[in-house]
Short mmCIF file of C-alpha atoms in Angstrom, two decimals:
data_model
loop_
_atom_site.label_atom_id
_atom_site.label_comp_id
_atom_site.label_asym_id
_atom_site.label_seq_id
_atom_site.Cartn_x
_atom_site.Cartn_y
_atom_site.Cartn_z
CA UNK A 1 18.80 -40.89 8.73
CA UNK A 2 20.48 -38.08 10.98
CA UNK A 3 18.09 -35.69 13.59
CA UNK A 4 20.12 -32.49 14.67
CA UNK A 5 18.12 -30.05 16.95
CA UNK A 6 19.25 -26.70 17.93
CA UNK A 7 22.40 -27.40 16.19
CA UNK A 8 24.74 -24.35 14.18
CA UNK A 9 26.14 -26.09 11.27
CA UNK A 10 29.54 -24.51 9.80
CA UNK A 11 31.94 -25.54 7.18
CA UNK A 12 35.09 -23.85 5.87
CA UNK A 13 36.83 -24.53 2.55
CA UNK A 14 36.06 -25.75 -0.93
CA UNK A 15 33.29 -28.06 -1.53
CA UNK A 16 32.40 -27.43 2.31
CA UNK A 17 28.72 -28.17 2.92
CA UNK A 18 27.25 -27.12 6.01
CA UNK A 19 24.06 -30.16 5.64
CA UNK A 20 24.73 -33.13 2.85
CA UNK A 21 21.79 -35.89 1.89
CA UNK A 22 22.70 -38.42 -0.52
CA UNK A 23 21.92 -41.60 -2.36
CA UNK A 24 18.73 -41.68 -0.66
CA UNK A 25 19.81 -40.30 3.00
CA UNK A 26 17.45 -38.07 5.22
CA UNK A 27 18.57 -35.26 7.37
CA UNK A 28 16.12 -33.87 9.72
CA UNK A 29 17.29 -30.40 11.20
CA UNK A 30 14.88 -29.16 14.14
CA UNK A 31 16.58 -25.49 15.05
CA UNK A 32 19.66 -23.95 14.30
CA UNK A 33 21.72 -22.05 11.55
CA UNK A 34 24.21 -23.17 9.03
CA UNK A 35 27.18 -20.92 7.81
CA UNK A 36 29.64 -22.16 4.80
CA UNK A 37 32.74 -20.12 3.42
CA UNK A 38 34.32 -21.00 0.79
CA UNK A 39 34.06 -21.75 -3.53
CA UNK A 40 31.51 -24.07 -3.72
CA UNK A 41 30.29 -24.68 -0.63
CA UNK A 42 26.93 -24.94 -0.03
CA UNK A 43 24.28 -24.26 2.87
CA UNK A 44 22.59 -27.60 2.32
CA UNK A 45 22.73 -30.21 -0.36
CA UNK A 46 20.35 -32.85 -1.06
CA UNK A 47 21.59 -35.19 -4.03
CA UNK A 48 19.46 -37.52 -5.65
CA UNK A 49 16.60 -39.73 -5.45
CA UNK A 50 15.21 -40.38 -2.33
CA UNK A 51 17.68 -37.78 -0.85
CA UNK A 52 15.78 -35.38 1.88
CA UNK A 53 16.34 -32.55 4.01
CA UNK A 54 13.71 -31.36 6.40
CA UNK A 55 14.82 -27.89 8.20
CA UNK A 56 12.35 -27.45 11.17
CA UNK A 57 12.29 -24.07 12.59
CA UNK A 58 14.87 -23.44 10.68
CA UNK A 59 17.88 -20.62 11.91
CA UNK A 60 19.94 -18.70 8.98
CA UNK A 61 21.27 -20.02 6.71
CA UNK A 62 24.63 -17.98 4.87
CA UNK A 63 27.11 -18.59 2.65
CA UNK A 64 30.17 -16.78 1.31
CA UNK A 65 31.77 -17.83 -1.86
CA UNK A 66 32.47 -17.79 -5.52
CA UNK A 67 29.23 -20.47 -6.78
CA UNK A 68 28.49 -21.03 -2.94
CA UNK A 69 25.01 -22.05 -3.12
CA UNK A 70 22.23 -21.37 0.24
CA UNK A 71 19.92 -24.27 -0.47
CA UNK A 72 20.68 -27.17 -3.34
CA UNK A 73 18.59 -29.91 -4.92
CA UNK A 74 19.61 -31.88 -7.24
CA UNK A 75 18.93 -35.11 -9.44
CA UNK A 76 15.66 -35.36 -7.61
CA UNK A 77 17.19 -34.23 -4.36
CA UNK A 78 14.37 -32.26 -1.95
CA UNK A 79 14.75 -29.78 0.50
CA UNK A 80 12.02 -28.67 3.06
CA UNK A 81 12.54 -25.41 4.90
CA UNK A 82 9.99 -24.24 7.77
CA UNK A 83 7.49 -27.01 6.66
CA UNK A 84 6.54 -30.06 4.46
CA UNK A 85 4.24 -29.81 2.20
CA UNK A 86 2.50 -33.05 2.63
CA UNK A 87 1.08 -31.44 5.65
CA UNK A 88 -1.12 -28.75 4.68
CA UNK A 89 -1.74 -27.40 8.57
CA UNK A 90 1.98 -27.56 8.92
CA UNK A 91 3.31 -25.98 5.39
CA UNK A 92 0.63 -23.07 5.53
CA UNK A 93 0.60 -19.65 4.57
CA UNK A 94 2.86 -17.19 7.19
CA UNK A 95 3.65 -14.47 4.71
CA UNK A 96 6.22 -13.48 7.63
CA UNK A 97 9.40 -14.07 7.26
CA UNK A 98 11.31 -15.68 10.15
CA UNK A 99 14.41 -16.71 8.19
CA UNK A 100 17.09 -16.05 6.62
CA UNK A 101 18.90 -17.54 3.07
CA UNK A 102 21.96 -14.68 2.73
CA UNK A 103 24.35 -15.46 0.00
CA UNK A 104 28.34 -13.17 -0.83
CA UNK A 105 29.58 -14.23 -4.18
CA UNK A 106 29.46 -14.51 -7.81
CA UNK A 107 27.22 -17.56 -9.04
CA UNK A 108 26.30 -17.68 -5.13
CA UNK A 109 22.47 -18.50 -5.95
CA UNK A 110 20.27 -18.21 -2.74
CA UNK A 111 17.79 -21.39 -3.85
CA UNK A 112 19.13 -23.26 -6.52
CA UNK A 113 16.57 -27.29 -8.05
CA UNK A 114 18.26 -28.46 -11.17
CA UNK A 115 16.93 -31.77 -12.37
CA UNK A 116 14.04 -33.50 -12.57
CA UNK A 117 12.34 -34.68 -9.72
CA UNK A 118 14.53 -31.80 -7.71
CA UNK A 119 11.86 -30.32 -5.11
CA UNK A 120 12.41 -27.33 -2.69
CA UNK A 121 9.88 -25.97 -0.52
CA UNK A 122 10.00 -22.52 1.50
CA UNK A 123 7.72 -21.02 4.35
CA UNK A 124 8.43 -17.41 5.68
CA UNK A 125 12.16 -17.53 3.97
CA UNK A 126 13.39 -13.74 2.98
CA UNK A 127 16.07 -13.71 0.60
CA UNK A 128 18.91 -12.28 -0.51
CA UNK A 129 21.99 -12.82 -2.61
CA UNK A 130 24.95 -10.23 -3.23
CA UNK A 131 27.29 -11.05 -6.08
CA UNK A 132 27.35 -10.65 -10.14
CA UNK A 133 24.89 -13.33 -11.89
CA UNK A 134 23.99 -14.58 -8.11
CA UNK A 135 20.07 -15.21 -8.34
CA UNK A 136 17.53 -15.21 -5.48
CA UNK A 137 15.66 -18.02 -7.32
CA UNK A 138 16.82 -20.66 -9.92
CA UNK A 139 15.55 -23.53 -11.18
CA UNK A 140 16.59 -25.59 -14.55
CA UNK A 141 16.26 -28.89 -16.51
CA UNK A 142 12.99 -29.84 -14.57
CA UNK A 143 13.88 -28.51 -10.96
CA UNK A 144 10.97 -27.07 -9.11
CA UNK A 145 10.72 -24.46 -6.07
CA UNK A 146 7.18 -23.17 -4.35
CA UNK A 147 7.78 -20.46 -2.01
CA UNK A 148 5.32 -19.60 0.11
CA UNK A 149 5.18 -15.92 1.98
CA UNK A 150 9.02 -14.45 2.26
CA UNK A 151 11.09 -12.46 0.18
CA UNK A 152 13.49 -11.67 -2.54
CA UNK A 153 16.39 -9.22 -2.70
CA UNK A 154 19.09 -9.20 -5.40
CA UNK A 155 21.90 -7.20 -5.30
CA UNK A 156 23.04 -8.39 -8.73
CA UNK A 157 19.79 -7.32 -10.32
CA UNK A 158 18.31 -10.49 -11.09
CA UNK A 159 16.05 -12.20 -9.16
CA UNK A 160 14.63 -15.49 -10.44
CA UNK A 161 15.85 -17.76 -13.50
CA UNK A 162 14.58 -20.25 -15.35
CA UNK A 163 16.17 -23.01 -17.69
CA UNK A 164 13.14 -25.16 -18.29
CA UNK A 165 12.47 -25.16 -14.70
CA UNK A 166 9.57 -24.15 -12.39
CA UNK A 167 8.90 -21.95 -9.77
CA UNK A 168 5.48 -21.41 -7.71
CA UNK A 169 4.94 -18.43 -5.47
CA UNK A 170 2.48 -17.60 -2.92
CA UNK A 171 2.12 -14.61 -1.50
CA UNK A 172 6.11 -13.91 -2.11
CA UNK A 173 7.29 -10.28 -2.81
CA UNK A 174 10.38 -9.86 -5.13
CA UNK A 175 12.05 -6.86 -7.21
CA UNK A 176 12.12 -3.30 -6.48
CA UNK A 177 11.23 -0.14 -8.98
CA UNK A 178 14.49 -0.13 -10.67
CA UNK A 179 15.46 -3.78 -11.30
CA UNK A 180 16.41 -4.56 -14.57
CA UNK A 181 16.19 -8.46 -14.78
CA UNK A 182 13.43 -9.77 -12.17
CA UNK A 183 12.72 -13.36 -14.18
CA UNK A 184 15.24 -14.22 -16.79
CA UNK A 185 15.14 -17.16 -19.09
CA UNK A 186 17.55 -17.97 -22.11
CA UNK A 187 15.40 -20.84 -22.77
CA UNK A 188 12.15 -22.30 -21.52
CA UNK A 189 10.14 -22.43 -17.95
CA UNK A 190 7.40 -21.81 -15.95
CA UNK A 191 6.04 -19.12 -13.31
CA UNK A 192 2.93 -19.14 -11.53
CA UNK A 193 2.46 -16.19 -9.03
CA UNK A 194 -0.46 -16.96 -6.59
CA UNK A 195 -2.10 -15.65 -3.25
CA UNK A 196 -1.14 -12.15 -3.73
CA UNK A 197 2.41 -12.36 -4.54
CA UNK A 198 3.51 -8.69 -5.68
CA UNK A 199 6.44 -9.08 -8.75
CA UNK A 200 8.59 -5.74 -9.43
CA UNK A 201 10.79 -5.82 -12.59
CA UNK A 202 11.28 -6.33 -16.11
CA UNK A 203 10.92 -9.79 -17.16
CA UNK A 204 13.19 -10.66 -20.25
CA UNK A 205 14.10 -13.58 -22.94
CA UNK A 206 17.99 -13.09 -23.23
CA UNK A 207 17.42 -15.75 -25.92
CA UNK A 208 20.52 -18.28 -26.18
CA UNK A 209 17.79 -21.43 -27.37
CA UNK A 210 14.27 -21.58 -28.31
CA UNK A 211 11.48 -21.51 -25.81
CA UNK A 212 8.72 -20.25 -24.55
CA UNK A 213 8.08 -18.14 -20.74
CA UNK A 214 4.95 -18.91 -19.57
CA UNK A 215 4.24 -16.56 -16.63
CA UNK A 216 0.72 -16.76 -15.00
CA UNK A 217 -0.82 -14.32 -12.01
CA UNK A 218 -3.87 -15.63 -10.15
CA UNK A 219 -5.82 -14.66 -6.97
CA UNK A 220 -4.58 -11.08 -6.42
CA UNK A 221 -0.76 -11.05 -7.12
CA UNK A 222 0.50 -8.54 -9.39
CA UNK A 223 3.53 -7.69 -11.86
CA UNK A 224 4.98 -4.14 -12.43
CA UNK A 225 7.37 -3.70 -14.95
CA UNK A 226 8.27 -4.33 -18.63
CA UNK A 227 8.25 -8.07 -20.56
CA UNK A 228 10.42 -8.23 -23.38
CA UNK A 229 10.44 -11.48 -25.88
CA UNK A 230 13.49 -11.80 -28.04
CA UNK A 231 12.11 -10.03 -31.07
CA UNK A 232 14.89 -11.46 -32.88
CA UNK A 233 13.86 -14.95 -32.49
CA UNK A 234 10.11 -15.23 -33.34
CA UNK A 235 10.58 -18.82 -31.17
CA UNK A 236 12.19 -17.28 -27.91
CA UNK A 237 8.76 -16.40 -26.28
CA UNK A 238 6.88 -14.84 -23.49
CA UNK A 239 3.50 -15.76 -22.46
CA UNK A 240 1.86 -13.18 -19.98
CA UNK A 241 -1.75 -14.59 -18.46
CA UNK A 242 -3.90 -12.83 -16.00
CA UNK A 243 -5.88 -15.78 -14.65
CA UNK A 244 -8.77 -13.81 -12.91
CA UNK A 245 -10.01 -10.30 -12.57
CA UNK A 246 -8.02 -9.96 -9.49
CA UNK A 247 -4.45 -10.46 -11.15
CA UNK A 248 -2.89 -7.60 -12.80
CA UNK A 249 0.26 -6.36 -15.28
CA UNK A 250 1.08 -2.58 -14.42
CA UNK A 251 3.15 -2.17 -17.85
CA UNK A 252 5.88 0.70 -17.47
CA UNK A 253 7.59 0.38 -20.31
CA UNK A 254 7.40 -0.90 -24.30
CA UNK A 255 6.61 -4.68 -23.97
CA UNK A 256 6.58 -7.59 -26.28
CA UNK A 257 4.81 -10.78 -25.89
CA UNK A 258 3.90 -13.58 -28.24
#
């Protein structure tokens, strides 16, 4: 178990991580910022079961990099940022963000849970990722991410992906007007938008495998944009539910669900 407070956290190189939890180790971060640079090297890594990092008040976190990751869980790995979320009055609702996930790179994913049992949790995080196929959000093969309040910005025109993973948002904002790929999928997963959360963006099935989209809005949050199904594959789905009144699908375009 390491405590840091107030600490700024940089690695150079390949495979450079600026934080690192493993086979069951706890990192507690109270403060600071963490800066990688270099292929591969990630902002913070927690690696299997057990494995925990808890960023307190947490500074910016950057990376620069071909596949240089800001936050990574993995085979059941967890990462807390700005709260935990078995502490309700401690994880709440901000919907202001106060930091920063920054990503330079191709494959440089801001958030990235692959693997089941993979858990990260954001408060008040804005992010943004600049590089070809470099996505804001990304979970697969059971990983799971709740963001609450914050942001997403893409310069590589995609924003969120799932590969039969999960992703809950509360009162997030992501997209803009023009993007072309807001949620991708070439497989399965699951999207709940909650609390508000505003969604801007053509969702799509790039198809690849079977499996079925299932993106639900609830309690006031809102999608804008187009949702195209592979209409190739009658088993490469999208499921679209408005859960309440409140929720709503501003179509702009021709759209295909199943």
């Amino acid at each position: 178990h390491v405590s840091t407070h107030g600490r700024w956290n940089s690695a150079v190189g390949l495979y450079a991580y600026g934080i690192y939890a493993a086979d069951g180790g706890e990192v507690d971060m109270d403060g600071g910022s963490v800066s990688t640079t270099g292929a591969l090297s990630h902002g913070a890594v927690a690696e299997g079961d057990g494995s925990l990092i808890s960023m307190s008040s947490a500074g910016d976190v950057s990376t620069e990099g071909i596949g240089a990751y800001g936050l990574y869980a993995n085979s059941g790995g967890r990462i807390y940022m700005n709260g935990d979320p078995a502490l309700p009055e401690a994880f709440s609702l901000s919907f202001q963000s106060v930091t920063t996930i920054s990503t330079t790179g191709d494959y440089a994913h801001a958030v990235m849970s692959s693997g089941t049992g993979s858990e990260i949790y954001l408060s008040g995080v804005s992010l943004s990722t600049e590089g070809d196929s470099a996505y804001g959000l990304y979970a697969d093969d059971g990983g799971f991410i709740k963001m609450e309040g914050g942001s997403i910005d893409s310069l590589s025109d995609t924003y969120m992906y799932v590969d039969n993973g999960y992703l809950d948002l509360y009162g997030a904002t992501a997209g803009r007007d023009d993007a072309e790929s807001l949620l991708l999928t070439d497989s399965s997963g699951t999207v709940n938008a909650y609390e508000g959360t505003v969604l801007t963006g053509n969702v799509r099935h790039t198809g690849g495998s079977d499996g079925t989209l299932d993106l639900t809005l609830a309690s006031g949050s809102s999608l804008a944009g187009m949702v195209n199904a592979n209409t190739d594959n009658p088993d490469e789905k999208i499921n679209v539910t408005l859960f309440d009144n409140s929720a709503a699908w501003y179509v702009r375009g021709d759209s295909t669900t199943n």
